[in-house]
mmCIF file of N, CA and C in Angstrom:
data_model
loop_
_atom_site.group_PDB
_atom_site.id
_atom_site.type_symbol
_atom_site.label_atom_id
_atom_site.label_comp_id
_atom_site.label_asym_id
_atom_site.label_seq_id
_atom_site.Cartn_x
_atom_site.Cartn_y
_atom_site.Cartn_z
ATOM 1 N N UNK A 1 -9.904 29.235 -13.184
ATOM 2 C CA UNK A 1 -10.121 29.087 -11.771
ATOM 3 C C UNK A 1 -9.582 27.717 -11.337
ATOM 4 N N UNK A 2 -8.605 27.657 -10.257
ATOM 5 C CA UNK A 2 -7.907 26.525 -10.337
ATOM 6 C C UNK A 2 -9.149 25.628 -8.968
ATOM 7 N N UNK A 3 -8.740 24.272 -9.426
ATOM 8 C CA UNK A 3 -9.842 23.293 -8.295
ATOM 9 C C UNK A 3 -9.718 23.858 -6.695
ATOM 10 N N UNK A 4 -10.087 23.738 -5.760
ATOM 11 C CA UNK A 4 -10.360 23.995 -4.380
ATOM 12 C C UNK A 4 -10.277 22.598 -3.585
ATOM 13 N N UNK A 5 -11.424 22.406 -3.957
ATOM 14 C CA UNK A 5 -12.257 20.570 -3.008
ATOM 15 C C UNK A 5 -12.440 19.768 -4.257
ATOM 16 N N UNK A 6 -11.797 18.713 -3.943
ATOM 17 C CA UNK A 6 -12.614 17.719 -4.623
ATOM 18 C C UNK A 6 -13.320 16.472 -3.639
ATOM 19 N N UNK A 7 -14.772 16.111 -4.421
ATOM 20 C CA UNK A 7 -15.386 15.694 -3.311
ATOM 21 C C UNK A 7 -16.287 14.498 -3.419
ATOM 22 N N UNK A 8 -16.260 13.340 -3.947
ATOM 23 C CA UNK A 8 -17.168 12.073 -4.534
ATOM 24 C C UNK A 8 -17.659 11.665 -3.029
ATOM 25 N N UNK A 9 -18.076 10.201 -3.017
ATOM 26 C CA UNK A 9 -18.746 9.830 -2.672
ATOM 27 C C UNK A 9 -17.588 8.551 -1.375
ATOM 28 N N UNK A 10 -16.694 8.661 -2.239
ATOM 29 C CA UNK A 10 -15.708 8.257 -1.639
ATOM 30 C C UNK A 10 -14.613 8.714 -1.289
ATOM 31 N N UNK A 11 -14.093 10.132 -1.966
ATOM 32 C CA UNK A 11 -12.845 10.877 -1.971
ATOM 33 C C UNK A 11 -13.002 12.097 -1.491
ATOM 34 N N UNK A 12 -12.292 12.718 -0.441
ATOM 35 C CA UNK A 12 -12.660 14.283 -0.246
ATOM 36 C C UNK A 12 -10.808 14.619 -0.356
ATOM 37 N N UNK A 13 -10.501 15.385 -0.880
ATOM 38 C CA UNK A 13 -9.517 16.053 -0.875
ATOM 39 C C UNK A 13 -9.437 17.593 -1.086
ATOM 40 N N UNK A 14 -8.776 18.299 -0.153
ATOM 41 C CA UNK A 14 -8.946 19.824 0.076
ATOM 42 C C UNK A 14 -7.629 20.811 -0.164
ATOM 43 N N UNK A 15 -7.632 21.373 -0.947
ATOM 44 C CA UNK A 15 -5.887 21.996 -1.720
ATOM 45 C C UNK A 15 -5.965 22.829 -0.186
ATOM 46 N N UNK A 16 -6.437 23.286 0.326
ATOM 47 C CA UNK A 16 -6.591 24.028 1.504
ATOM 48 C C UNK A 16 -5.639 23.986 2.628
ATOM 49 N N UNK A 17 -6.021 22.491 2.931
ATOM 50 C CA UNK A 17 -4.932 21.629 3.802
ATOM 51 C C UNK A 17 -4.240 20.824 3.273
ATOM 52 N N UNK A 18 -4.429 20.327 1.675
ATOM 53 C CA UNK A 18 -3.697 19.507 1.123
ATOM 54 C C UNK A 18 -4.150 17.994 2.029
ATOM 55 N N UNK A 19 -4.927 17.748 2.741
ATOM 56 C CA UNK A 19 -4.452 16.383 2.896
ATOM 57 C C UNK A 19 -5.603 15.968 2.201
ATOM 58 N N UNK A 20 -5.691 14.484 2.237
ATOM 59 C CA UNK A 20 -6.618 13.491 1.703
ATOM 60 C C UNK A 20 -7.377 11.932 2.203
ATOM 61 N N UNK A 21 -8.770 12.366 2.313
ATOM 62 C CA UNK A 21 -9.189 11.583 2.999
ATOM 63 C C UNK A 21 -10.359 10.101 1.978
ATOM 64 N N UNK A 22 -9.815 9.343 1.637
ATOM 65 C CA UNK A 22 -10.735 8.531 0.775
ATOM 66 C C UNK A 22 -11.396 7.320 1.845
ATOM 67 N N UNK A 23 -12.696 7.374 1.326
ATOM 68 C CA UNK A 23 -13.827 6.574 1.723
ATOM 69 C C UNK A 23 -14.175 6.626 3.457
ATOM 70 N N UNK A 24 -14.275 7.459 3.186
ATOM 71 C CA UNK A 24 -15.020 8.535 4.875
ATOM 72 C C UNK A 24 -14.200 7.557 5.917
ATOM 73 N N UNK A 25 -12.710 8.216 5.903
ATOM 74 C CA UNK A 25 -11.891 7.874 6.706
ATOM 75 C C UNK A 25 -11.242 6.662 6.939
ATOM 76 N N UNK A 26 -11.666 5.934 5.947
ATOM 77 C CA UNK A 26 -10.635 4.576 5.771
ATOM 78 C C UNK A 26 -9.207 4.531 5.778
ATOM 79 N N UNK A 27 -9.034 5.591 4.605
ATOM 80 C CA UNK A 27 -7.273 5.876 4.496
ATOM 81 C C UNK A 27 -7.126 7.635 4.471
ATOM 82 N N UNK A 28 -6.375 8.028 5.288
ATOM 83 C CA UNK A 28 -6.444 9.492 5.914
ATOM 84 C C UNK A 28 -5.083 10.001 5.178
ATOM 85 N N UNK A 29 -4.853 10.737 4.783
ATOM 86 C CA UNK A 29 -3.377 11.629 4.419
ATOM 87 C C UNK A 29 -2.996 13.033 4.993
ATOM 88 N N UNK A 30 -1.859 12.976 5.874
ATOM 89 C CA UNK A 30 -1.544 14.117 6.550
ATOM 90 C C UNK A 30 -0.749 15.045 6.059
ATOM 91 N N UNK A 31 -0.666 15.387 4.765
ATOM 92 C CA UNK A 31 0.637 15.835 3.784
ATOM 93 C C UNK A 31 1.246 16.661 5.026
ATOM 94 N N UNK A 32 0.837 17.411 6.078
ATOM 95 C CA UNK A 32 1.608 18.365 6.399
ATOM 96 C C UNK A 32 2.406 17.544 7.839
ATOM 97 N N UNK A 33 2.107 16.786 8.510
ATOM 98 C CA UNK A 33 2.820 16.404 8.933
ATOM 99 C C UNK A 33 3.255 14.838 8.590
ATOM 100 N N UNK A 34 3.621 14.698 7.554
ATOM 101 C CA UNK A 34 4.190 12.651 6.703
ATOM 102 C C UNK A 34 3.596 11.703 7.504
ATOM 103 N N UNK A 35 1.958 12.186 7.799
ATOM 104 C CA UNK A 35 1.645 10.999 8.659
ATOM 105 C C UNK A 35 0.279 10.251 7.765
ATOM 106 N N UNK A 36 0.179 8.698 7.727
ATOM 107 C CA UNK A 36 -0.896 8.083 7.392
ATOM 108 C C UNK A 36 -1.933 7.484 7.922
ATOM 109 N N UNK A 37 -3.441 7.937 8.127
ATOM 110 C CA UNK A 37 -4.412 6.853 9.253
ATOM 111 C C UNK A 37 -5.174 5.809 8.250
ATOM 112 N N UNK A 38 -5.334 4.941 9.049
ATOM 113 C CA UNK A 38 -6.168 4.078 8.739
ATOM 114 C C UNK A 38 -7.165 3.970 9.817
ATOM 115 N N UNK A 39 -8.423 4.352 9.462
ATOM 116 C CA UNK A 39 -10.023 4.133 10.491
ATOM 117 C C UNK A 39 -9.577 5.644 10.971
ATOM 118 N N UNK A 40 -8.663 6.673 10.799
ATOM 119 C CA UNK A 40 -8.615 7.691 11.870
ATOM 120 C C UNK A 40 -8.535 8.849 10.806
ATOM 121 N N UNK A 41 -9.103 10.123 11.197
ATOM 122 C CA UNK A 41 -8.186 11.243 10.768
ATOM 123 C C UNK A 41 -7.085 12.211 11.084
ATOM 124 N N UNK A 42 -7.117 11.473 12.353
ATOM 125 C CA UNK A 42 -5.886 12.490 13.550
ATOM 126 C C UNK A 42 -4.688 11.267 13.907
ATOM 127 N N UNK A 43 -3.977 11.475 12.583
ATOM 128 C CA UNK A 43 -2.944 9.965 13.018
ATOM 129 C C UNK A 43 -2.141 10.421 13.639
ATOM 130 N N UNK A 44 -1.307 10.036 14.648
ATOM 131 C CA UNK A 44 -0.326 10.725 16.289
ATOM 132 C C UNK A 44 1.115 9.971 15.665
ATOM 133 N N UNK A 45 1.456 9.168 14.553
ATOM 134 C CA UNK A 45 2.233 8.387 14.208
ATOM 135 C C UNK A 45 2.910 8.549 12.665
ATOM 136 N N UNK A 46 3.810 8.025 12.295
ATOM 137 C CA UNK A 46 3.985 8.011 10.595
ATOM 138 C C UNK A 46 3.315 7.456 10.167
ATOM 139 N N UNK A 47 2.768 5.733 10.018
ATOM 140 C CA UNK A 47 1.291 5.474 10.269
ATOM 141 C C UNK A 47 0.615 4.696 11.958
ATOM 142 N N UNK A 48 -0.603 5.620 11.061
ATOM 143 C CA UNK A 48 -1.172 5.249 13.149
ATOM 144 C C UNK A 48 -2.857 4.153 12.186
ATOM 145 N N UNK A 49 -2.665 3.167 12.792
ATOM 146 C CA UNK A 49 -3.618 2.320 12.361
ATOM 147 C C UNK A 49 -4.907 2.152 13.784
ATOM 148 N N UNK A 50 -6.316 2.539 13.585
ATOM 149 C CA UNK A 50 -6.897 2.396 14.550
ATOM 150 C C UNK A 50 -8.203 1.374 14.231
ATOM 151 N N UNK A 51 -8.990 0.771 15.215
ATOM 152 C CA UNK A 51 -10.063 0.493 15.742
ATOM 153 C C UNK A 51 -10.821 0.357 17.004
ATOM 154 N N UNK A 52 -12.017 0.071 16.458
ATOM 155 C CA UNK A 52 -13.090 0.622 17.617
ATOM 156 C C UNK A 52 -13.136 -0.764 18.536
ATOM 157 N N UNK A 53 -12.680 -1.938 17.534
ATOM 158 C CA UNK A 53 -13.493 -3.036 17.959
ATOM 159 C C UNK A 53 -11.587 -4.298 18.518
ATOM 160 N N UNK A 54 -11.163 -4.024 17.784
ATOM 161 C CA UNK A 54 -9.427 -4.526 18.208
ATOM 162 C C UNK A 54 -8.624 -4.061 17.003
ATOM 163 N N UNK A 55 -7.190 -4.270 17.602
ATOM 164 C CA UNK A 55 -5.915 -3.766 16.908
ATOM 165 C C UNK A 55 -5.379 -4.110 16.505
ATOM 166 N N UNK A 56 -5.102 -4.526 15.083
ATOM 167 C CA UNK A 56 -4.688 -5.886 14.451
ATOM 168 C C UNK A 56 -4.043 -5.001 13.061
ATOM 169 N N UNK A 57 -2.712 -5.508 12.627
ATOM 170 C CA UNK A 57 -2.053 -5.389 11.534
ATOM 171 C C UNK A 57 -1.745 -6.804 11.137
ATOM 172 N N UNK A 58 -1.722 -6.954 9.379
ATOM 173 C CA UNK A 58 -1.210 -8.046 8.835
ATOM 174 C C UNK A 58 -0.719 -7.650 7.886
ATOM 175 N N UNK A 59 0.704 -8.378 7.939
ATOM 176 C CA UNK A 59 1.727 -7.816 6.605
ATOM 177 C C UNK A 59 2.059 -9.583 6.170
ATOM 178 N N UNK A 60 2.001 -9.352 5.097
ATOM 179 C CA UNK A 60 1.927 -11.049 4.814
ATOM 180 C C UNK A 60 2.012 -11.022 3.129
ATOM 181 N N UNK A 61 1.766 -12.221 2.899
ATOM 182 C CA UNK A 61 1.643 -12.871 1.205
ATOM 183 C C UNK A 61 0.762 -13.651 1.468
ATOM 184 N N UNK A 62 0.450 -14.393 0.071
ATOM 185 C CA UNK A 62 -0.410 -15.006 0.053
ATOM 186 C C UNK A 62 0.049 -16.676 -1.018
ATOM 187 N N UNK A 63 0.318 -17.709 -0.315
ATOM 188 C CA UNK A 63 0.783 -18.570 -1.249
ATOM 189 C C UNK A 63 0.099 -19.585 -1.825
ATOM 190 N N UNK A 64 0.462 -19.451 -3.149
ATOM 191 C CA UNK A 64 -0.829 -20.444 -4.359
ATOM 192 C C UNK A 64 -0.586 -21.615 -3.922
ATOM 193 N N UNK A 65 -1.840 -22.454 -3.835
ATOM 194 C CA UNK A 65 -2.192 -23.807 -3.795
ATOM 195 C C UNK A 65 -1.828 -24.349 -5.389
ATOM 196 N N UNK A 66 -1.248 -25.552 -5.694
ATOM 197 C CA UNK A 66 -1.194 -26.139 -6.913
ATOM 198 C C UNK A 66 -1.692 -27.438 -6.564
#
């Protein structure tokens, strides 16, 4: 009997729809349409990054102190 749902405490993933949702909507996977959310499950974007509270992306490094 092949898997269906898999379903922890942090991970739900569903062969059903194929997508994948880890840690109750933190990071969302849209396999069917190549889209990624972050805070969302209905991403409108390739990635669609949301919040409740402001809208903030950071793409960056991080450089060592010596």
């Amino acid at each position: 009997m092949p898997i269906s749902k898999i379903k922890t405490s942090s991970i739900t993933a569903d062969a059903a729809s194929i997508n994948l949702n880890i840690d109750a909507n933190t990071l969302f996977l849209d396999v069917a349409n190549n889209r990624v959310g972050v805070n969302t499950t209905s991403p409108s974007e390739f990635l669609h990054v949301s919040s409740s509270t402001e809208t903030s992306v950071r793409i960056g490094t991080t450089v060592a102190s010596g």
